XYZ file of N, CA and C in Angstrom:
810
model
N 71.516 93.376 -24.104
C 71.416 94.481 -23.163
C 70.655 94.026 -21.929
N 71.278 94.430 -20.255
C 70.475 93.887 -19.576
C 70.063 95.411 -18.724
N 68.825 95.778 -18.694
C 68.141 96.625 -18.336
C 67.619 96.477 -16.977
N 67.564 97.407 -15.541
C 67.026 97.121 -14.543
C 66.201 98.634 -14.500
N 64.864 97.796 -14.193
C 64.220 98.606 -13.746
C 63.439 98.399 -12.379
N 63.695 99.555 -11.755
C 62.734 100.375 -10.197
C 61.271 100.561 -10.436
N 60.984 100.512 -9.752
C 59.692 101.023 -9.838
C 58.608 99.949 -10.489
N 59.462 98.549 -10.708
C 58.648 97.448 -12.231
C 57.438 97.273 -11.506
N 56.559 97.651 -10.357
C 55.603 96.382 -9.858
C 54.834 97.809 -9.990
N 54.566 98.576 -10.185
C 53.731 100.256 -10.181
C 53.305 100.094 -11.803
N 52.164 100.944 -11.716
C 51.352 101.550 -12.599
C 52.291 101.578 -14.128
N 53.274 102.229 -14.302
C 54.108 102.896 -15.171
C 54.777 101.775 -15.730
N 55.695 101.260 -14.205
C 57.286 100.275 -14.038
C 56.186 98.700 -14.821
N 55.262 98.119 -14.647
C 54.448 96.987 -15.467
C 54.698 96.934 -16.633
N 54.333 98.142 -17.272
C 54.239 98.338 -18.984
C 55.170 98.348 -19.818
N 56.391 99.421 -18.850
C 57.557 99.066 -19.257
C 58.623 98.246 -19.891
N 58.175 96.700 -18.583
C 59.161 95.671 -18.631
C 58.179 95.109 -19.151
N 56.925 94.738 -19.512
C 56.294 94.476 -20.590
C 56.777 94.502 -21.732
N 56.942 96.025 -22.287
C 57.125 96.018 -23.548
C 59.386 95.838 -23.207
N 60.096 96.561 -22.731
C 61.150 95.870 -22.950
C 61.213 94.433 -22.877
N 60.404 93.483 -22.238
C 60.971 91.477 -22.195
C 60.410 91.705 -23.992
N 59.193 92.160 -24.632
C 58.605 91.746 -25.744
C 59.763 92.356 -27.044
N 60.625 93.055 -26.710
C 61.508 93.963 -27.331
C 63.047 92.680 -27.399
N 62.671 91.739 -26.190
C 64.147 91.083 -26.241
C 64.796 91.566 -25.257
N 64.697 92.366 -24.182
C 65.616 92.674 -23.502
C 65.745 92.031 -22.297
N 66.950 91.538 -21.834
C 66.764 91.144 -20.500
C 66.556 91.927 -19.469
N 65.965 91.943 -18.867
C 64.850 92.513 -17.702
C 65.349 92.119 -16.417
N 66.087 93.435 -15.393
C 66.176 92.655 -14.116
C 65.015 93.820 -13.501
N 63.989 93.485 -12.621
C 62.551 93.938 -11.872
C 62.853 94.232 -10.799
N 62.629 95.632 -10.182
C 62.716 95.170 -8.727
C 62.030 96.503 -8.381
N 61.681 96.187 -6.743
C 60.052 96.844 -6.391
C 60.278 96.344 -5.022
N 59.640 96.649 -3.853
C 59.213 96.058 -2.702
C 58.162 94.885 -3.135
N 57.562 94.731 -3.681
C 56.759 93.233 -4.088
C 56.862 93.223 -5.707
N 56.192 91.951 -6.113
C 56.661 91.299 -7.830
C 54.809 91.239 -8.220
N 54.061 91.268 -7.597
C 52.840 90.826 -7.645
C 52.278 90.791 -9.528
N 52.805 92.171 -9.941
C 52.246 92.558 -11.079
C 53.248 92.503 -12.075
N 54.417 92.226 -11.913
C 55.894 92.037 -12.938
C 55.942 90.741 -13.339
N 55.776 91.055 -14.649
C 55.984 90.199 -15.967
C 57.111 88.957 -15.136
N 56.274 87.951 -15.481
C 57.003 86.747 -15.023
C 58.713 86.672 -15.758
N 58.615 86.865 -17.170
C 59.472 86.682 -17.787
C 60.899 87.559 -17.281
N 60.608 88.599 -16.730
C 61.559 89.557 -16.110
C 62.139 88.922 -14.956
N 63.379 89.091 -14.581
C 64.119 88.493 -13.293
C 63.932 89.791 -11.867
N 62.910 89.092 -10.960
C 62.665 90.112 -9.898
C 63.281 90.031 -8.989
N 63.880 91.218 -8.473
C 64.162 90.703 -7.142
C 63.984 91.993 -6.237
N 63.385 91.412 -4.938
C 63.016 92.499 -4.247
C 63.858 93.320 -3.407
N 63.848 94.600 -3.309
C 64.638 95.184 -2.658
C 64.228 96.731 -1.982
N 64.723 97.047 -1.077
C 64.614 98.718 -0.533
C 65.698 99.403 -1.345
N 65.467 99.951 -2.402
C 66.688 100.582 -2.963
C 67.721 101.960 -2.071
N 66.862 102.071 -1.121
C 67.647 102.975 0.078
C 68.546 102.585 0.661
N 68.024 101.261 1.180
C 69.160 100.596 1.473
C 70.428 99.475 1.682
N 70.531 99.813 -0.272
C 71.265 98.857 -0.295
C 73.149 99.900 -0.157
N 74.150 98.879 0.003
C 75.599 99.653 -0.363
C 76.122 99.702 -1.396
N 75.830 98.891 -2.203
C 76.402 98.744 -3.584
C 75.042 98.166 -4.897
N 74.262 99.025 -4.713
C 72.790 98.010 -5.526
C 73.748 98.245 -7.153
N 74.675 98.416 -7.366
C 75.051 98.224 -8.862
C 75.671 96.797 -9.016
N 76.375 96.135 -7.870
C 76.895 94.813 -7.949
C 75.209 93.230 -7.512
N 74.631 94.525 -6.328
C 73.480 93.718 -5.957
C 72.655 93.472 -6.961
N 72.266 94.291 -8.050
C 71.253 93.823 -9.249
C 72.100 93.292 -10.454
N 73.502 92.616 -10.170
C 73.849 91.736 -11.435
C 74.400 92.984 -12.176
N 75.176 93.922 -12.366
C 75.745 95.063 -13.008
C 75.055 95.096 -14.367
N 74.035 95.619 -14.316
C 73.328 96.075 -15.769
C 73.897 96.870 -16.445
N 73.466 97.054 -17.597
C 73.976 98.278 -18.396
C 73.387 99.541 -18.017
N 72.268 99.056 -18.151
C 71.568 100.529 -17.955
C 70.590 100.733 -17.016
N 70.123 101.660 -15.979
C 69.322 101.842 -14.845
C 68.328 102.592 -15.544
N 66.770 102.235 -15.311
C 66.030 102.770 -15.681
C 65.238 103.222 -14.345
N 65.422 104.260 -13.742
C 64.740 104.469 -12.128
C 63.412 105.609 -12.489
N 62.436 104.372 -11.878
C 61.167 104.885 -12.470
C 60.507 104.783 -10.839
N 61.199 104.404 -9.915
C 60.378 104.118 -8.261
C 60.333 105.739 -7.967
N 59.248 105.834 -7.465
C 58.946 106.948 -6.688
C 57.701 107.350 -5.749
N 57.626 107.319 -4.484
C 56.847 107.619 -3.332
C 55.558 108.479 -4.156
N 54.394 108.885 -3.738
C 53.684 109.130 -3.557
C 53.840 110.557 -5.209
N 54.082 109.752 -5.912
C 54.514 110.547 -7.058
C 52.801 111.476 -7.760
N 52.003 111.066 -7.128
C 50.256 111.261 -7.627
C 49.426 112.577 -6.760
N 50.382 112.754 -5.486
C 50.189 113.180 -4.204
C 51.319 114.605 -4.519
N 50.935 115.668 -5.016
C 51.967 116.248 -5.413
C 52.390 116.973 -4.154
N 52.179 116.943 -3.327
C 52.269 117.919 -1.959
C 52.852 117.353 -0.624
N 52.964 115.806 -0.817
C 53.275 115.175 0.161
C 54.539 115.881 0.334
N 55.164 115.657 1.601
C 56.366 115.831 2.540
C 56.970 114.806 2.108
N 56.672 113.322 1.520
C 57.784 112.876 0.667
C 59.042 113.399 0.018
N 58.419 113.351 -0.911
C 58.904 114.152 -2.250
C 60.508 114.454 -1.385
N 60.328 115.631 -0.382
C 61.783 116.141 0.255
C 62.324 115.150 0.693
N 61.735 114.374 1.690
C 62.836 113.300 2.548
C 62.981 112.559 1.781
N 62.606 111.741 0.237
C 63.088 110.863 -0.219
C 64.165 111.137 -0.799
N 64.672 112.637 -1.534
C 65.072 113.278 -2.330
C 66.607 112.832 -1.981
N 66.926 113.055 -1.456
C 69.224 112.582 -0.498
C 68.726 110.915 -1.362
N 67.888 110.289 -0.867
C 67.961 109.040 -1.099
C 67.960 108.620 -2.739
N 67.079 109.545 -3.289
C 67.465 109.430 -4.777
C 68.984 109.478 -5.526
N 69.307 110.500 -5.154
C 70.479 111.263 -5.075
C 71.637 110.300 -5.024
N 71.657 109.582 -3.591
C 72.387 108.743 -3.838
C 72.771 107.439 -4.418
N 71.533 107.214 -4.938
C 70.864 105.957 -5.508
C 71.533 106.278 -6.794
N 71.443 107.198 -7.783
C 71.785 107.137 -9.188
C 73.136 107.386 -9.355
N 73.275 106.655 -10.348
C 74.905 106.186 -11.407
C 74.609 106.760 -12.563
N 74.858 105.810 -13.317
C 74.362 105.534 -14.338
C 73.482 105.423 -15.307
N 72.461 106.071 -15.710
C 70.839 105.886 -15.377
C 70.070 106.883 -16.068
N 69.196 106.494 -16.285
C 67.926 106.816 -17.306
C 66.821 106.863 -15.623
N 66.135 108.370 -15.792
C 65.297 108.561 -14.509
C 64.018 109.138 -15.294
N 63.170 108.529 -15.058
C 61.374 108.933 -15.277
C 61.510 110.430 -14.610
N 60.721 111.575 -15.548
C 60.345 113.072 -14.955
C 59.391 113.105 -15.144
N 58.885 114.535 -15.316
C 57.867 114.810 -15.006
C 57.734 116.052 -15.340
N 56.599 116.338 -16.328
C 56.786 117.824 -16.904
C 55.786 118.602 -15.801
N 55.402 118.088 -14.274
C 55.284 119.167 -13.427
C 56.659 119.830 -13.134
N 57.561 119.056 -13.100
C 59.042 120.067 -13.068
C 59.320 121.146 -13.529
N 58.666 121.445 -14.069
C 58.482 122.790 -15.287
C 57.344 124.141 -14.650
N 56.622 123.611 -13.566
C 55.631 124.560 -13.136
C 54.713 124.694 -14.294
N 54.174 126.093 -14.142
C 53.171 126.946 -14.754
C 53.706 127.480 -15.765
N 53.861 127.006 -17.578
C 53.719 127.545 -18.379
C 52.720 127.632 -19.633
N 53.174 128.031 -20.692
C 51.976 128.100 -21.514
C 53.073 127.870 -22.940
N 52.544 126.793 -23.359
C 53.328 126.343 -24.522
C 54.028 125.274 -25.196
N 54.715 124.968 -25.805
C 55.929 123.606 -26.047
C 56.602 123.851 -25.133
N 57.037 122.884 -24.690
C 58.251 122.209 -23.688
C 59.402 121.451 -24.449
N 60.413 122.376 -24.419
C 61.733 122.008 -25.249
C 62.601 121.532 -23.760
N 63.969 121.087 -24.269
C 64.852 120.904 -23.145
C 65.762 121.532 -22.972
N 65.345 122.863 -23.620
C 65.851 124.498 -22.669
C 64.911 125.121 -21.993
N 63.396 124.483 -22.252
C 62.491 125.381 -21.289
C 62.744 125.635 -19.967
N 62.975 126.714 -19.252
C 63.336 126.487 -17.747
C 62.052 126.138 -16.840
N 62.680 125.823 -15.828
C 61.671 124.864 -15.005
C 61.556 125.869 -13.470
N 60.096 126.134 -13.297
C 59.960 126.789 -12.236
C 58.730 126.090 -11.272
N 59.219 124.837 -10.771
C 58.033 123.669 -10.037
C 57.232 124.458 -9.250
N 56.112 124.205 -9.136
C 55.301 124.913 -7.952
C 54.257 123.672 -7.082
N 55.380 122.811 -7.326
C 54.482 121.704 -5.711
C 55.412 120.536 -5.141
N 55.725 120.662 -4.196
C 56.615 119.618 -3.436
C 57.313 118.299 -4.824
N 56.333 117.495 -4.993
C 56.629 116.802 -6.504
C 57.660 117.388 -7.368
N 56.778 118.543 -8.088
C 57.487 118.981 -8.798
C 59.290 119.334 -8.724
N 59.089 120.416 -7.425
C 60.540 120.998 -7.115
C 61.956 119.237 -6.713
N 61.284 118.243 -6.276
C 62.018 117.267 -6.174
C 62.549 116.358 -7.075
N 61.638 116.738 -8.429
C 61.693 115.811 -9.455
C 62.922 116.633 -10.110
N 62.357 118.114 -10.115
C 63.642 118.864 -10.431
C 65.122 118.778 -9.779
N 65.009 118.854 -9.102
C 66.250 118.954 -7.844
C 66.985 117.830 -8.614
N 66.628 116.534 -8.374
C 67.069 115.212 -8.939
C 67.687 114.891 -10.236
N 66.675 116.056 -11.034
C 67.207 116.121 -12.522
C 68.423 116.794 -12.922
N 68.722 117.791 -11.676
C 69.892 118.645 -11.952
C 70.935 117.933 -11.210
N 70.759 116.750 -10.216
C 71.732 116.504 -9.264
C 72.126 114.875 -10.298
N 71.331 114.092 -11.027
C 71.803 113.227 -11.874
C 72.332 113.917 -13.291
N 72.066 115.098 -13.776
C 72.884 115.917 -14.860
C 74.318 115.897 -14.167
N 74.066 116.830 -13.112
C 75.917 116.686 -12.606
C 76.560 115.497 -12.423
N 76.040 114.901 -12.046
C 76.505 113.302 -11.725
C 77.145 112.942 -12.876
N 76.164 112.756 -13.521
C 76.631 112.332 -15.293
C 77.691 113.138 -15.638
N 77.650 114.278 -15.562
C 78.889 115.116 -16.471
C 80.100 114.919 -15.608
N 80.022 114.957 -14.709
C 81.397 114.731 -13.664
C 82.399 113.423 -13.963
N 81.051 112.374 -14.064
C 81.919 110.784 -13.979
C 81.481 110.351 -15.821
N 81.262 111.162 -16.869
C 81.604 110.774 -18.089
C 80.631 109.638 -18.247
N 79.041 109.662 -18.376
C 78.596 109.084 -17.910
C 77.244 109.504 -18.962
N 76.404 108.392 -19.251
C 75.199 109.171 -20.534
C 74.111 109.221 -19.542
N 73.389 110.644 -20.073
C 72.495 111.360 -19.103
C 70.991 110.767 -19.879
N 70.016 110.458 -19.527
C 68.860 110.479 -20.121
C 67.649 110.981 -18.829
N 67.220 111.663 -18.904
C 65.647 112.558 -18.445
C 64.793 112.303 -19.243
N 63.844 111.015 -18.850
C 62.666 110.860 -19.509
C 61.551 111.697 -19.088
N 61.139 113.025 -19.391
C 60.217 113.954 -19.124
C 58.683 113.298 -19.268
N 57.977 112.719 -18.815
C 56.597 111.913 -19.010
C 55.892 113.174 -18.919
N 54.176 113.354 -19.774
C 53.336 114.054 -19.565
C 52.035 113.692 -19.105
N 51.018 113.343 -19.803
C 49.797 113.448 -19.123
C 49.518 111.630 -19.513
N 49.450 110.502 -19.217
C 49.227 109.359 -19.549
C 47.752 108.643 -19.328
N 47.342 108.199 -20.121
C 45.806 107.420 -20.542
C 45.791 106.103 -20.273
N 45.212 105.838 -19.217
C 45.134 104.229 -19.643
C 43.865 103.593 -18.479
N 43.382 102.698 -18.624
C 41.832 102.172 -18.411
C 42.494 101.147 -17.409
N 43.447 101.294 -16.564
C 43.861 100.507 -15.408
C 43.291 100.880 -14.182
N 42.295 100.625 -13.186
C 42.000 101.212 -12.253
C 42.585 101.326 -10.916
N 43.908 100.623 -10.832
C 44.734 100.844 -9.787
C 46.113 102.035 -9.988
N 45.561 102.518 -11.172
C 46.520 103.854 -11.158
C 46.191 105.078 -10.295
N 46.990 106.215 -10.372
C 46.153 107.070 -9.914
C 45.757 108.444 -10.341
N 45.930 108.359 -11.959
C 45.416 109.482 -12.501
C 43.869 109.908 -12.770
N 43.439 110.679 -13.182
C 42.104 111.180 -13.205
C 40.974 109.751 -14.551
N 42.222 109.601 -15.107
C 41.283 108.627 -16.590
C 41.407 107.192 -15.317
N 42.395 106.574 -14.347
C 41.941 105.357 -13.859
C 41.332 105.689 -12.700
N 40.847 107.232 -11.930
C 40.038 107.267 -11.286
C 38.481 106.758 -12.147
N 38.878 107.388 -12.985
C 37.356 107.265 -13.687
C 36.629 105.893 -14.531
N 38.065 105.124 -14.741
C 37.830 103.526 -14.887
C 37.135 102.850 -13.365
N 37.892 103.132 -12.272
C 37.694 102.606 -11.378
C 36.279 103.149 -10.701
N 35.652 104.012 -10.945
C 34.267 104.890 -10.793
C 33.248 103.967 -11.941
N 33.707 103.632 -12.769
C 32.537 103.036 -13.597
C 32.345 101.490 -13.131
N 33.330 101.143 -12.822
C 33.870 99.817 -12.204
C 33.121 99.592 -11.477
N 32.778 100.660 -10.300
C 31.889 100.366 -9.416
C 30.449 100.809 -9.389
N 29.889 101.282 -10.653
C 28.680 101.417 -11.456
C 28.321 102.597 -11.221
N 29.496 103.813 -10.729
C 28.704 104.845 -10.327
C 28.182 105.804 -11.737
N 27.251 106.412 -11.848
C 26.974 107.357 -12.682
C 27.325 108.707 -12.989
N 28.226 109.221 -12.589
C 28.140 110.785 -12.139
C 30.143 110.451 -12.046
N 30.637 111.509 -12.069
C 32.142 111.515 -11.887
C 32.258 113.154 -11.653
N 32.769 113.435 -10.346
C 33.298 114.881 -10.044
C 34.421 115.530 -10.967
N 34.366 116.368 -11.542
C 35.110 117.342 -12.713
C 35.115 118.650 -12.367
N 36.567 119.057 -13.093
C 36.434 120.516 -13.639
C 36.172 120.899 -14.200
N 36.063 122.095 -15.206
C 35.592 122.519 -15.969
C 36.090 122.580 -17.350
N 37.850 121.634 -17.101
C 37.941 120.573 -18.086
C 38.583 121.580 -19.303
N 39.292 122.884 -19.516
C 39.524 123.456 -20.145
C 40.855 123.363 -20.597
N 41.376 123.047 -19.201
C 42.829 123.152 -20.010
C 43.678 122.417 -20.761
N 44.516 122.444 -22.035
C 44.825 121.723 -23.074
C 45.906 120.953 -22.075
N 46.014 119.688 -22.465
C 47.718 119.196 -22.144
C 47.443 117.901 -23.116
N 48.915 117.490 -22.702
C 49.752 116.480 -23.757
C 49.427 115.083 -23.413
N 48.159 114.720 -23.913
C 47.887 113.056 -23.795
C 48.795 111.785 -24.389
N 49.060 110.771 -23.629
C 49.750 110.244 -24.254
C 49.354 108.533 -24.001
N 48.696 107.985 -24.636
C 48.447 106.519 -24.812
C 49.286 105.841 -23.559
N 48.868 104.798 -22.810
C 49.379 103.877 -21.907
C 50.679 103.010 -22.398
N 50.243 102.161 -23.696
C 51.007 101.576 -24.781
C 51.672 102.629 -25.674
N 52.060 103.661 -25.345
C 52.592 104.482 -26.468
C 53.422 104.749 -25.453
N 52.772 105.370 -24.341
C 54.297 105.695 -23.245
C 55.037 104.620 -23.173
N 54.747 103.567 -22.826
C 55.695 102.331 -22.795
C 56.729 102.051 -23.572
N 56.051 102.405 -24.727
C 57.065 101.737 -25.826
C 57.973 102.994 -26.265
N 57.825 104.149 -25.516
C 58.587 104.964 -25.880
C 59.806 105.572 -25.101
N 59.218 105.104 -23.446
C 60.308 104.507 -22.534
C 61.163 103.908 -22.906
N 60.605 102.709 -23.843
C 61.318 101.422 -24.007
C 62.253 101.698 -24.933
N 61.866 102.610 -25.915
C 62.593 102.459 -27.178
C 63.868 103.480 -26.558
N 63.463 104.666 -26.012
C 64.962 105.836 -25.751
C 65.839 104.591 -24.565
N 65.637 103.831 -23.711
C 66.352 103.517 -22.768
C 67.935 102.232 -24.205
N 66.874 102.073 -25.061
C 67.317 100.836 -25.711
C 68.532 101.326 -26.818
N 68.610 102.838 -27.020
C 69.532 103.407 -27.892
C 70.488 104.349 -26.976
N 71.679 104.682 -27.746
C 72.264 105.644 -26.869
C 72.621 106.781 -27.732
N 72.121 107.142 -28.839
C 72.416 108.078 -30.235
C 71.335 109.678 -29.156
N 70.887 109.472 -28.600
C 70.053 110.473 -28.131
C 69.879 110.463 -26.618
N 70.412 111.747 -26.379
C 70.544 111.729 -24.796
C 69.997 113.579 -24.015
N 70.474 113.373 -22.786
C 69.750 114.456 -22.185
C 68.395 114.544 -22.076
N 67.437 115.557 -21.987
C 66.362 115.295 -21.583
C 65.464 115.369 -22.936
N 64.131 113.873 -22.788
C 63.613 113.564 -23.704
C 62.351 113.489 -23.185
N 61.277 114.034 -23.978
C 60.164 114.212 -24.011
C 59.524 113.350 -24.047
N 58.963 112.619 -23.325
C 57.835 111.145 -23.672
C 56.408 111.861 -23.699
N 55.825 111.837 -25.170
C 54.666 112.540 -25.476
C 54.080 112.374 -26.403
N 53.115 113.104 -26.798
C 52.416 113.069 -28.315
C 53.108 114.387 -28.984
N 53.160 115.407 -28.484
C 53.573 116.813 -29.117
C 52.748 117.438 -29.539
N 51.303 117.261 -28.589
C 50.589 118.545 -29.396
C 49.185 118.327 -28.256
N 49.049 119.146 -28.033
C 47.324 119.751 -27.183
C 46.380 119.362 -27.370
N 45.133 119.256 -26.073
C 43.960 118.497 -25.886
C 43.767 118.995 -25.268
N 42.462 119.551 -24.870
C 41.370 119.622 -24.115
C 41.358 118.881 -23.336
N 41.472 119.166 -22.103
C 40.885 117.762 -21.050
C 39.576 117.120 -20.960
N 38.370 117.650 -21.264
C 36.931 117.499 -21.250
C 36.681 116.721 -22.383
N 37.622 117.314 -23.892
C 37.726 116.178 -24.653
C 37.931 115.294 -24.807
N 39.344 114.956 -24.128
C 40.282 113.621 -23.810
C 39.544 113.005 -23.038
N 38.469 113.515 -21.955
C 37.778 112.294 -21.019
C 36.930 112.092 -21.443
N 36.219 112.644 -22.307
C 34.473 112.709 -22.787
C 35.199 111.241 -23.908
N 36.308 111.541 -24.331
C 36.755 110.383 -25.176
C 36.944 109.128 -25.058
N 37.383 109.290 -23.798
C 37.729 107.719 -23.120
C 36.772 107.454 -22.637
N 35.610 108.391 -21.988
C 34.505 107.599 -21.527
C 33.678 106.891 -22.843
N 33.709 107.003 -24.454
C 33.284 106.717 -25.597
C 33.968 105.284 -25.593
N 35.636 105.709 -25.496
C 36.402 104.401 -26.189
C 36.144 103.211 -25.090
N 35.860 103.147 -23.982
C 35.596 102.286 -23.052
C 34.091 101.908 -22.903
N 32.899 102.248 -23.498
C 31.883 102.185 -23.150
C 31.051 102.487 -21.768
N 31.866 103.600 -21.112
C 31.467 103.419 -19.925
C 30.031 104.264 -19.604
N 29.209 103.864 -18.911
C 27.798 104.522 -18.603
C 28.165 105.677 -17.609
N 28.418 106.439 -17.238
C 29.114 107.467 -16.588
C 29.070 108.855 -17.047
N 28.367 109.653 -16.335
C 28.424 111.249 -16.815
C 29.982 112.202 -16.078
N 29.926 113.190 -16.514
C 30.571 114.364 -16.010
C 30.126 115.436 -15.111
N 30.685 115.744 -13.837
C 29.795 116.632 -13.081
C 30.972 117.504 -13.248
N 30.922 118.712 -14.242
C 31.457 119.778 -14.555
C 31.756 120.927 -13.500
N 32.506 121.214 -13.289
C 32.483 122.425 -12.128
C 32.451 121.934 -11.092
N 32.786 120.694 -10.456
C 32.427 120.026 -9.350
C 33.775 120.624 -8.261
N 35.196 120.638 -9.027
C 36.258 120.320 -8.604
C 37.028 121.578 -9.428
N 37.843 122.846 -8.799
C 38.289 123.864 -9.291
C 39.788 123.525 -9.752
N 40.100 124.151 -10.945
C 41.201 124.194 -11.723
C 42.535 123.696 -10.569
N 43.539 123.335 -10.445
C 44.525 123.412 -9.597
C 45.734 124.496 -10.199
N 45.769 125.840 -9.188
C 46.324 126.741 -9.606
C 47.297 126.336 -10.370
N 48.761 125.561 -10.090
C 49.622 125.198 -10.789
C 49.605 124.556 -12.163
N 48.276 124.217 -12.909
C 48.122 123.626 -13.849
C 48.042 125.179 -15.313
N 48.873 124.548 -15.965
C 48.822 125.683 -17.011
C 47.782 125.736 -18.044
N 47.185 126.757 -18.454
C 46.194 126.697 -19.942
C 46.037 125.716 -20.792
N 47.755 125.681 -21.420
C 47.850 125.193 -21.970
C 49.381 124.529 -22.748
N 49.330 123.321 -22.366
C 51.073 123.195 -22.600
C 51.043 121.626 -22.817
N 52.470 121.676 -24.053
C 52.461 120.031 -24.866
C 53.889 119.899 -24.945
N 54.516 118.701 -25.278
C 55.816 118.500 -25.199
C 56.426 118.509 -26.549
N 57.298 118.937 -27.179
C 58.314 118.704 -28.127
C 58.748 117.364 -28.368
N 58.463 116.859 -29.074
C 58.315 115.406 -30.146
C 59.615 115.420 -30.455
N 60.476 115.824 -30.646
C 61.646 116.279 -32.060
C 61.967 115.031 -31.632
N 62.638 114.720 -30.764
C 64.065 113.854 -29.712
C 63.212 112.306 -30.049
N 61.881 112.141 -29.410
C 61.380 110.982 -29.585
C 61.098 110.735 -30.842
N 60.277 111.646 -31.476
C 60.372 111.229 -33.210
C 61.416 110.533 -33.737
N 62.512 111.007 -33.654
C 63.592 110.441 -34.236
C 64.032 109.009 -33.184
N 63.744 108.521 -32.165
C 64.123 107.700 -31.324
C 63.022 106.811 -32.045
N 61.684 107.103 -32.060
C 60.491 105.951 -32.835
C 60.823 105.323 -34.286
N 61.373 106.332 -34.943
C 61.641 105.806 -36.305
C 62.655 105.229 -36.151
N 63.674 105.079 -35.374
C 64.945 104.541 -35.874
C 64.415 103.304 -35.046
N 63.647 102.964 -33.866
C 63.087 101.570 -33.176
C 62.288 101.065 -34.447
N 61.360 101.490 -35.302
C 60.715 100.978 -36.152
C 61.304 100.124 -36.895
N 62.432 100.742 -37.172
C 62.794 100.400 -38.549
C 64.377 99.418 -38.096
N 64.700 99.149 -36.976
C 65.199 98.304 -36.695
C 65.273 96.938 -36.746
């Protein structure tokens, strides 16, 4: 199987082709730079906007794994819209990284009938995309995969979530870390666990449509960081209340396992 992935030189796109080269797969990489992509992977650099034919230009893979995306951390940017035509026209074939902000403000499991009501530039684009590569797929007979990602953990400090803000805060010896008040539950999910769970749905085709990359079940945020500041040793407090809830963030909400459960066991046991 030869697998191309977008996005390989980012936070996410690294781990990925990590764990697919360690899986056996041939790996084609591509990114505006290679800096951080697994040597073993075949890179090649490109503007995926503008290429005319990037399905003949990346060596005709089997399968597109499009994980590139602008200012994906920045949920408000004016991105998000103008990149959106360009996505659009970019996908075939293809397995696309989501995002359970696509879903807005709810309270609960996230199945793949939950309807999706985005409430931030991000969000509504990630959606848009998801419904415009569904049609795509059904039109030209074509296997659909929506990798829905949730809340991800990992002690990299050039990411840009709240756990590698807070790697990168200890990094630089500070004591104190600005917080909320840290209440609301969501769906943590290991750095090495997302990876390999990317890795494993892109690598089968028994399971399709949209798939949950998750743990399937609720956390505390105050817990989950008070945790990682334990599992890392880091000298670093919490300044609680520093930084107010972000309206769009729900109580409390986790993803539905079913789809990946069954995608992990059958990679296991392969």
């Amino acid at each position: 199987m030869k697998i191309l992935v977008t996005g390989a030189n980012g936070y996410l796109g690294t781990g990925v082709v990590d764990r697919l080269i360690a899986d056996g797969v041939e790996v084609i990489a591509t990114d505006f730079c290679g800096d951080n992509v697994n040597k073993k992977a075949r890179f090649i650099q490109a503007d995926l906007f503008q290429l005319d034919d990037p399905y003949t230009y990346f060596d005709r893979p089997d399968v597109v794994l499009h994980m590139a995306w602008r200012d994906g951390f920045v949920h408000n940017s004016s991105r998000h819209f103008e990149d959106l035509p360009k996505h659009i026209n970019f996908i075939q074939n293809i397995a696309v990284m989501g995002s359970m902000h696509e879903i807005g403000f709810f309270e609960g499991c996230i199945t793949e009938h939950t309807p999706c009501w985005p409430q931030s530039n991000y969000g509504i684009a990630k959606d848009a995309l998801r419904n415009a590569t569904q049609l795509y797929a059904k039109q030209n007979h074509v296997q659909f995969q929506w990798l829905r990602g949730y809340y991800i953990v990992g002690n990299v400090a050039r990411g840009s979530s709240i756990f590698s803000k807070l790697a990168a805060a200890a990094m630089e010896h500070k004591k104190t870390f600005p917080f909320t008040m840290g209440q609301n539950q969501f769906d943590f999910i290991d750095y090495e666990q997302f990876c390999e769970q990317v890795a494993a749905a892109v690598q089968q085709d028994e399971i399709d449509g949209i798939i949950n990359i998750c743990s399937g079940r609720p956390e505390r945020l105050c817990d989950r960081v008070e945790r990682f500041i334990q599992e890392n040793g880091y000298d670093i407090k919490l300044e609680y209340g520093a930084f107010p809830d972000r309206p769009y963030d729900s109580k409390a909400v986790w993803g539905s396992s079913d789809k990946i459960s069954q995608i992990m066991t059958k990679y296991h046991n392969k």
